XYZ file of C-alpha atoms in Angstrom:
357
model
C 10.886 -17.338 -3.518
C 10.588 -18.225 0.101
C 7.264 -18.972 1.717
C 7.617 -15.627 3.521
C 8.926 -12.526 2.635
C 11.156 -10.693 6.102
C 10.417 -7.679 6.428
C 12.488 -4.459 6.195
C 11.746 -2.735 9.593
C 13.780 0.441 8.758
C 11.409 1.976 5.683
C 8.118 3.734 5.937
C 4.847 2.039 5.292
C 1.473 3.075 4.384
C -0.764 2.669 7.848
C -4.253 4.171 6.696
C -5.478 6.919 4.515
C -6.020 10.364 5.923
C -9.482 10.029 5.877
C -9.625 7.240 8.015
C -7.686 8.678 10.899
C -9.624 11.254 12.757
C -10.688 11.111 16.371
C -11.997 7.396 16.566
C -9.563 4.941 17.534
C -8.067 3.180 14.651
C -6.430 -0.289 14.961
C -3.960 -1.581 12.319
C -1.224 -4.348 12.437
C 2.290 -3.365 10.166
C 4.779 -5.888 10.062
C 3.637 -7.437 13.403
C 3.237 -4.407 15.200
C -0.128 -3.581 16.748
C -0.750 -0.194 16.477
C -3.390 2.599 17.450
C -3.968 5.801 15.395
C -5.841 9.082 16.166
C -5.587 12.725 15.470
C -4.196 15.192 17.716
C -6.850 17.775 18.845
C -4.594 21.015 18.334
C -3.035 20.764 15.082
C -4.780 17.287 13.486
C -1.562 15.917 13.333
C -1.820 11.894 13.578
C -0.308 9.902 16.372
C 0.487 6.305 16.077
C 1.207 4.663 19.478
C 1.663 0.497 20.392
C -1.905 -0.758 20.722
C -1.515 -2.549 24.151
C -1.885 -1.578 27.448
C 1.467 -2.143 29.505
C -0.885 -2.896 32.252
C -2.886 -6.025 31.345
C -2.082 -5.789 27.209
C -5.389 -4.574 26.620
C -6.313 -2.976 23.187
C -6.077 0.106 22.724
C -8.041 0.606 19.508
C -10.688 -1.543 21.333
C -14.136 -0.197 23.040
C -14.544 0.895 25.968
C -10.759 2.364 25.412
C -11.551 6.152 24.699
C -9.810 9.694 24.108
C -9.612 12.205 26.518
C -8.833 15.111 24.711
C -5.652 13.793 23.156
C -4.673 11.300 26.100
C -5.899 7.278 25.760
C -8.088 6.004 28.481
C -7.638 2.512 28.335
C -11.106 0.937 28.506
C -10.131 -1.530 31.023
C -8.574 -0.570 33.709
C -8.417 3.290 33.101
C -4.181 3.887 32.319
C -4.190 6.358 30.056
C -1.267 7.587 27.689
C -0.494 11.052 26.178
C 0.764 11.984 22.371
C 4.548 9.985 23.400
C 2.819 6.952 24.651
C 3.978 8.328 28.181
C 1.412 6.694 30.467
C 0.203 9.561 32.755
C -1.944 7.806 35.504
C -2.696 4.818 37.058
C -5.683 4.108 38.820
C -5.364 3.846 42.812
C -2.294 5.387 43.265
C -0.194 8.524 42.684
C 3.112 7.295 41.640
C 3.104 6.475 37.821
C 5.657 3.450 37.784
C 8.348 4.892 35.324
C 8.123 1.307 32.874
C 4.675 2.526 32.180
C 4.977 3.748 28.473
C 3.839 2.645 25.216
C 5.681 3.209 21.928
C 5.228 6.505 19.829
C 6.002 5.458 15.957
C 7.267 7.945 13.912
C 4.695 8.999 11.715
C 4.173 11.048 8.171
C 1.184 12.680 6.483
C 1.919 12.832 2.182
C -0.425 12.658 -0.491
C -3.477 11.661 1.547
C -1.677 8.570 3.072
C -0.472 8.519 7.108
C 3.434 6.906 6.930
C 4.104 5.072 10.248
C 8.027 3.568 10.894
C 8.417 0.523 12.362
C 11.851 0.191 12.535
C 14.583 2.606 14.588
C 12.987 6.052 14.925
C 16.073 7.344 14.871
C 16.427 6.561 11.010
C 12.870 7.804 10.319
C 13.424 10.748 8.009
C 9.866 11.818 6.792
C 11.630 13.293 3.494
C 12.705 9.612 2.394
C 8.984 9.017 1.847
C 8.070 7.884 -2.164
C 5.966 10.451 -3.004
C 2.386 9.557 -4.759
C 1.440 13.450 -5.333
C -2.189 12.728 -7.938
C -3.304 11.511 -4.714
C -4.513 14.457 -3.666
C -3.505 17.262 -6.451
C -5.816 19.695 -8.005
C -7.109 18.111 -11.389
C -7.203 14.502 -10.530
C -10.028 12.290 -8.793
C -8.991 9.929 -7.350
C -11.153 6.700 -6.358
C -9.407 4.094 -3.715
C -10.031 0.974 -1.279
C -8.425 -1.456 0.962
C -8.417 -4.961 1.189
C -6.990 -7.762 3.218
C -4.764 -10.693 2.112
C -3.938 -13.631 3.847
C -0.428 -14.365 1.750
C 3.014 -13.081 1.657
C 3.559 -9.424 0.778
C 6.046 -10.989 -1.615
C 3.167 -12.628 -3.782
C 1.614 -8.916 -3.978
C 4.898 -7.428 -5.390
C 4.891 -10.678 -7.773
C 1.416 -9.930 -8.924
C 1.536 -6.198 -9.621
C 5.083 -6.236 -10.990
C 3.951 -8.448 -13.779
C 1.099 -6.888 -15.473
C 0.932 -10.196 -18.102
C -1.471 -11.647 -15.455
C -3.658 -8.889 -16.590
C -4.580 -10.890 -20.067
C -5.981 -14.032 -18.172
C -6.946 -12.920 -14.086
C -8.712 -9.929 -15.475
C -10.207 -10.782 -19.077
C -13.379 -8.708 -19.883
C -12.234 -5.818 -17.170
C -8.709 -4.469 -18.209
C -6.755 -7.797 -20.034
C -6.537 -8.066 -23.596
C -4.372 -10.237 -25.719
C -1.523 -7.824 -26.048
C -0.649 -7.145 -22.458
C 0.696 -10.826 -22.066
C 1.985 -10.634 -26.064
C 4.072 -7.152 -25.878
C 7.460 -7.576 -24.232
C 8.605 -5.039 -21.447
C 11.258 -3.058 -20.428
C 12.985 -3.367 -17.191
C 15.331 -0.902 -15.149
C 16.445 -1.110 -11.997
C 18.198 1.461 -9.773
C 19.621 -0.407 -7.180
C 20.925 2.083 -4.750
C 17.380 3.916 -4.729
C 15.300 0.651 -4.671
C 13.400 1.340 -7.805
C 12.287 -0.941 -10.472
C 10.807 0.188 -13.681
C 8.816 -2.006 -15.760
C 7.137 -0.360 -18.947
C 5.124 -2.187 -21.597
C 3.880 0.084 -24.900
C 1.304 -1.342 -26.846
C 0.356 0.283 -30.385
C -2.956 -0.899 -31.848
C -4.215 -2.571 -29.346
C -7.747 -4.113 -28.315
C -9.241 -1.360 -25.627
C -10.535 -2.752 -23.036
C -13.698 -2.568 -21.404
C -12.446 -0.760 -17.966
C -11.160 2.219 -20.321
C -13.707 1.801 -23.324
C -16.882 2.263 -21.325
C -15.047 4.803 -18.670
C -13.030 7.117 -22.030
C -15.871 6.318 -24.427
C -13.440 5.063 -26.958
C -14.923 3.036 -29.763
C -11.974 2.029 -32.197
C -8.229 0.337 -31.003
C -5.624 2.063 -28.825
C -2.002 3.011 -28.167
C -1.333 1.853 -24.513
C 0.925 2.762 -22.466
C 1.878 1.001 -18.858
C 4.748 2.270 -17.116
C 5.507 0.810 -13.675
C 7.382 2.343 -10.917
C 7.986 0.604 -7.936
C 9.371 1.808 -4.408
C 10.333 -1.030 -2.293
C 9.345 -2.161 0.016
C 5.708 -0.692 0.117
C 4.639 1.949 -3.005
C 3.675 1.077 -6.320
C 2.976 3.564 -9.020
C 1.159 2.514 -12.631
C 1.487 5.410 -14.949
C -1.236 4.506 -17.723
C -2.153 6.127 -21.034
C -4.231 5.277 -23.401
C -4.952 6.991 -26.533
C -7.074 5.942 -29.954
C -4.012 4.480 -32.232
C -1.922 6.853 -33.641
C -2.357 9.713 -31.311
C 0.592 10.698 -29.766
C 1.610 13.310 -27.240
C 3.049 16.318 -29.057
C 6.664 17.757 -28.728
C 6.546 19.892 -25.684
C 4.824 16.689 -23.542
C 0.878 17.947 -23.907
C -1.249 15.046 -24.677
C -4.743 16.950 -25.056
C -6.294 13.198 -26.699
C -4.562 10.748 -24.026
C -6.276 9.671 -20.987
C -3.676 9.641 -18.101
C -4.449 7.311 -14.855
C -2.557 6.439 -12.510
C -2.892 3.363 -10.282
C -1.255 3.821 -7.194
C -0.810 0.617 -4.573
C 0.658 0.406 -0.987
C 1.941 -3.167 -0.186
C 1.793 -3.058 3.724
C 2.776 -6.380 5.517
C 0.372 -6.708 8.548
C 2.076 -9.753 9.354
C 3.802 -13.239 8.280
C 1.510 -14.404 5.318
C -0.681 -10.834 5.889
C -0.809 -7.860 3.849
C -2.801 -4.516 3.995
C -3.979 -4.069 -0.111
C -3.935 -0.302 -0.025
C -5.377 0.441 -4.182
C -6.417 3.647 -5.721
C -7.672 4.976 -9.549
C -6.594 8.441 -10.102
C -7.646 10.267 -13.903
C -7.051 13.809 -15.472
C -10.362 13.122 -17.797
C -14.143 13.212 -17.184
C -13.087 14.582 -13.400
C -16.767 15.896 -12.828
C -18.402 12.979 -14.189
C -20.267 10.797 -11.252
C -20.493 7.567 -13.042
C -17.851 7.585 -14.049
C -16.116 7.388 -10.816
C -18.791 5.205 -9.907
C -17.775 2.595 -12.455
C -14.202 3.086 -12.094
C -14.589 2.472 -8.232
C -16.735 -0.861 -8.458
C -14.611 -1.934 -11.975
C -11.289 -1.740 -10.030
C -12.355 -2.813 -6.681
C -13.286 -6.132 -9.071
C -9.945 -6.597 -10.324
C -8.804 -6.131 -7.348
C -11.286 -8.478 -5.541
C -10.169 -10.942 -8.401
C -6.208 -10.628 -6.992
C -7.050 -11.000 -3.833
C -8.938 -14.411 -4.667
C -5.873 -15.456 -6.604
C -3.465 -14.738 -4.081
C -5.437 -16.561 -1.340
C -5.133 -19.127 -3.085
C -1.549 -19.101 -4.306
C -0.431 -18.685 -0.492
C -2.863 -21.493 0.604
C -1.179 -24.087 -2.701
C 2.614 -23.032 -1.604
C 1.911 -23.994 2.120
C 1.540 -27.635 1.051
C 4.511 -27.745 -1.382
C 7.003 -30.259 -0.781
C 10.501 -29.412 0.046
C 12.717 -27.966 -2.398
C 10.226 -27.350 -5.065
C 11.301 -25.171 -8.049
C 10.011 -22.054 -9.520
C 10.218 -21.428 -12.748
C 10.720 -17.855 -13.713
C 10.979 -16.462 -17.649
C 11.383 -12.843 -19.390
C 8.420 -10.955 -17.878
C 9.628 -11.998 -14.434
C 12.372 -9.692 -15.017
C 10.781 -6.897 -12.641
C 9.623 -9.015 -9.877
C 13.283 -11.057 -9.392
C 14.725 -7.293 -9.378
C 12.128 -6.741 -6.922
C 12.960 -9.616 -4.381
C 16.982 -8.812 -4.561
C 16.394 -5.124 -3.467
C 13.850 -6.403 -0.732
C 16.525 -9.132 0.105
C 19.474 -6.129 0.389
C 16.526 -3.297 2.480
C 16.353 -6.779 5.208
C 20.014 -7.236 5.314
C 20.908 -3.333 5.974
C 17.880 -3.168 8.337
C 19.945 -5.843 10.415
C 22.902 -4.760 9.703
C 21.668 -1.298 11.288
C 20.957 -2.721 14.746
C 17.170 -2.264 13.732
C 14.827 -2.314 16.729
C 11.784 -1.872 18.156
C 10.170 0.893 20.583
C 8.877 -0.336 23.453
């Protein structure tokens, strides 16, 4: 693959979780952008707006910058912006100069995540965005956690389309022999920029992320079915079950335990990418340690990816020209992966993508 990953500037991308915008500046970087978030005083809604002062590029996620009711007071030098990034004074004079403006990003609120588009806002169409709906639905508790990568986005999609990794990164947490041994199944829709990777495994060893957490004690059917939106959301639809249970007819599964991992690949930059993970479960949903061992379990694993990919972006910098990659069967997902990626940067082009200013 190359050593970095364009971007697709005309898609929707996972800024922050709802809970972490609220009327405190937030900073984030997406695909190069700088951006500031905050909730609207009226209706909550959340407003994303280009985190630099047209004035002297100040930050405007960054103390002393404050809100005044729902207008930015830039902390150095006092311009402040409403909702549309319209800058509505200037200090020492009455006439606003009409260049003073900051973007406004199109923004969507779904499943406990805040969308944000980068690209042309007049392409943003909040129904286009991959819905991830255990995130916040009645029944399911969910557990989640950001980290930050210093590699590709590419080597993210890599990782997490190819569970196999699973049987030698994360031995003694949730690998086990079988998830590298059991081929997979891939499909690819094209058009919608979905790639399906599932891996069944009958009689398997259970391991100790589900054994301790389920309270399992014998072997297990399991059940990993991948669904990935490009460019940024990942679903992981996981069952396990003791061997030999299987859902009846009509699609109850009263003896399965249902989780599903959800992930939001958001490039911050070239070689930067926003780690958004989260643990959802139908089972044990009132049971404190066990969230509290599902929580510091997964944040592990995904501590242990992070260390991996660090690294992986850190060996490919000093390749030589021209190296080769060698990919095999259960790389399947992941090439499928990089082709629609590829096509979603071409189009974006194609489309005359831009940027608010």
């Amino acid at each position: 693959m190359p050593h970095m990953t364009a971007f697709a500037r005309n898609q929707w991308y996972v800024a922050a979780y709802s809970h972490e915008v609220g009327r405190e500046l937030l900073g984030r970087t997406v695909l190069g952008e700088p951006l500031v978030l905050y909730r609207a005083e009226e209706d909550g809604s959340p407003v994303v707006l280009h985190d630099r002062c047209v004035h002297r590029r100040y930050p405007l996620s960054e103390a002393p910058t404050r809100l005044d009711g729902d207008r930015i007071v830039c902390g150095y030098h006092g311009f402040t912006y409403d909702t549309t990034g319209t800058c509505v004074y200037v200090p020492g004079q009455k006439r606003v100069p009409r260049t003073a403006r900051v973007a406004s990003y199109p923004v969507a609120e779904r499943d406990s995540l805040v969308w944000v588009w980068i690209g042309d806002p007049a392409l943003a169409d909040p129904e286009a965005v991959p819905r991830a709906r255990h995130l916040d639905a009645p029944g399911w508790v969910t557990v989640r956690g950001m980290e930050r990568i210093e590699a590709d986005y590419g080597l993210l999609v890599d990782n997490l389309l190819d569970l196999s990794h699973e049987t030698y990164l994360h031995g003694g947490y949730i690998g086990t022999p079988e998830v590298a041994e059991t081929p997979i199944t891939t499909e690819v829709d094209e058009g919608a920029g979905i790639v399906r990777v599932s891996r069944h495994m009958d009689d398997a060893e259970c391991p100790p992320f589900y054994a301790r957490s389920t309270g399992i004690g014998g072997r297990i059917d399991r059940w990993q079915d991948i669904e990935y939106h490009a460019p940024c959301l990942y679903l992981l639809h996981s069952r396990v079950a003791p061997t030999g249970v299987v859902p009846a007819p009509d699609g109850s599964d009263p003896d399965g335990f249902h989780t599903e991992i959800t992930y939001a690949i958001t490039p911050s930059g070239d070689g930067e990418v926003y780690d958004f993970w989260a643990v959802s479960r139908d089972w044990a949903t009132d049971d404190a340690e066990v969230t509290e061992f599902l929580y510091k379990n997964n944040r592990t694993v995904v501590m242990q990816d992070v260390d991996a990919l660090n690294l992986l972006q850190r060996t490919l910098g000093s390749e030589r020209t021209g190296y080769q990659e060698l990919s095999i069967n259960i790389d399947t997902g992941g090439l499928a992966a990089r082709r629609i990626l590829a096509r979603l940067v071409e189009e974006g082009a194609g489309a005359g993508a831009r940027v608010a200013r």
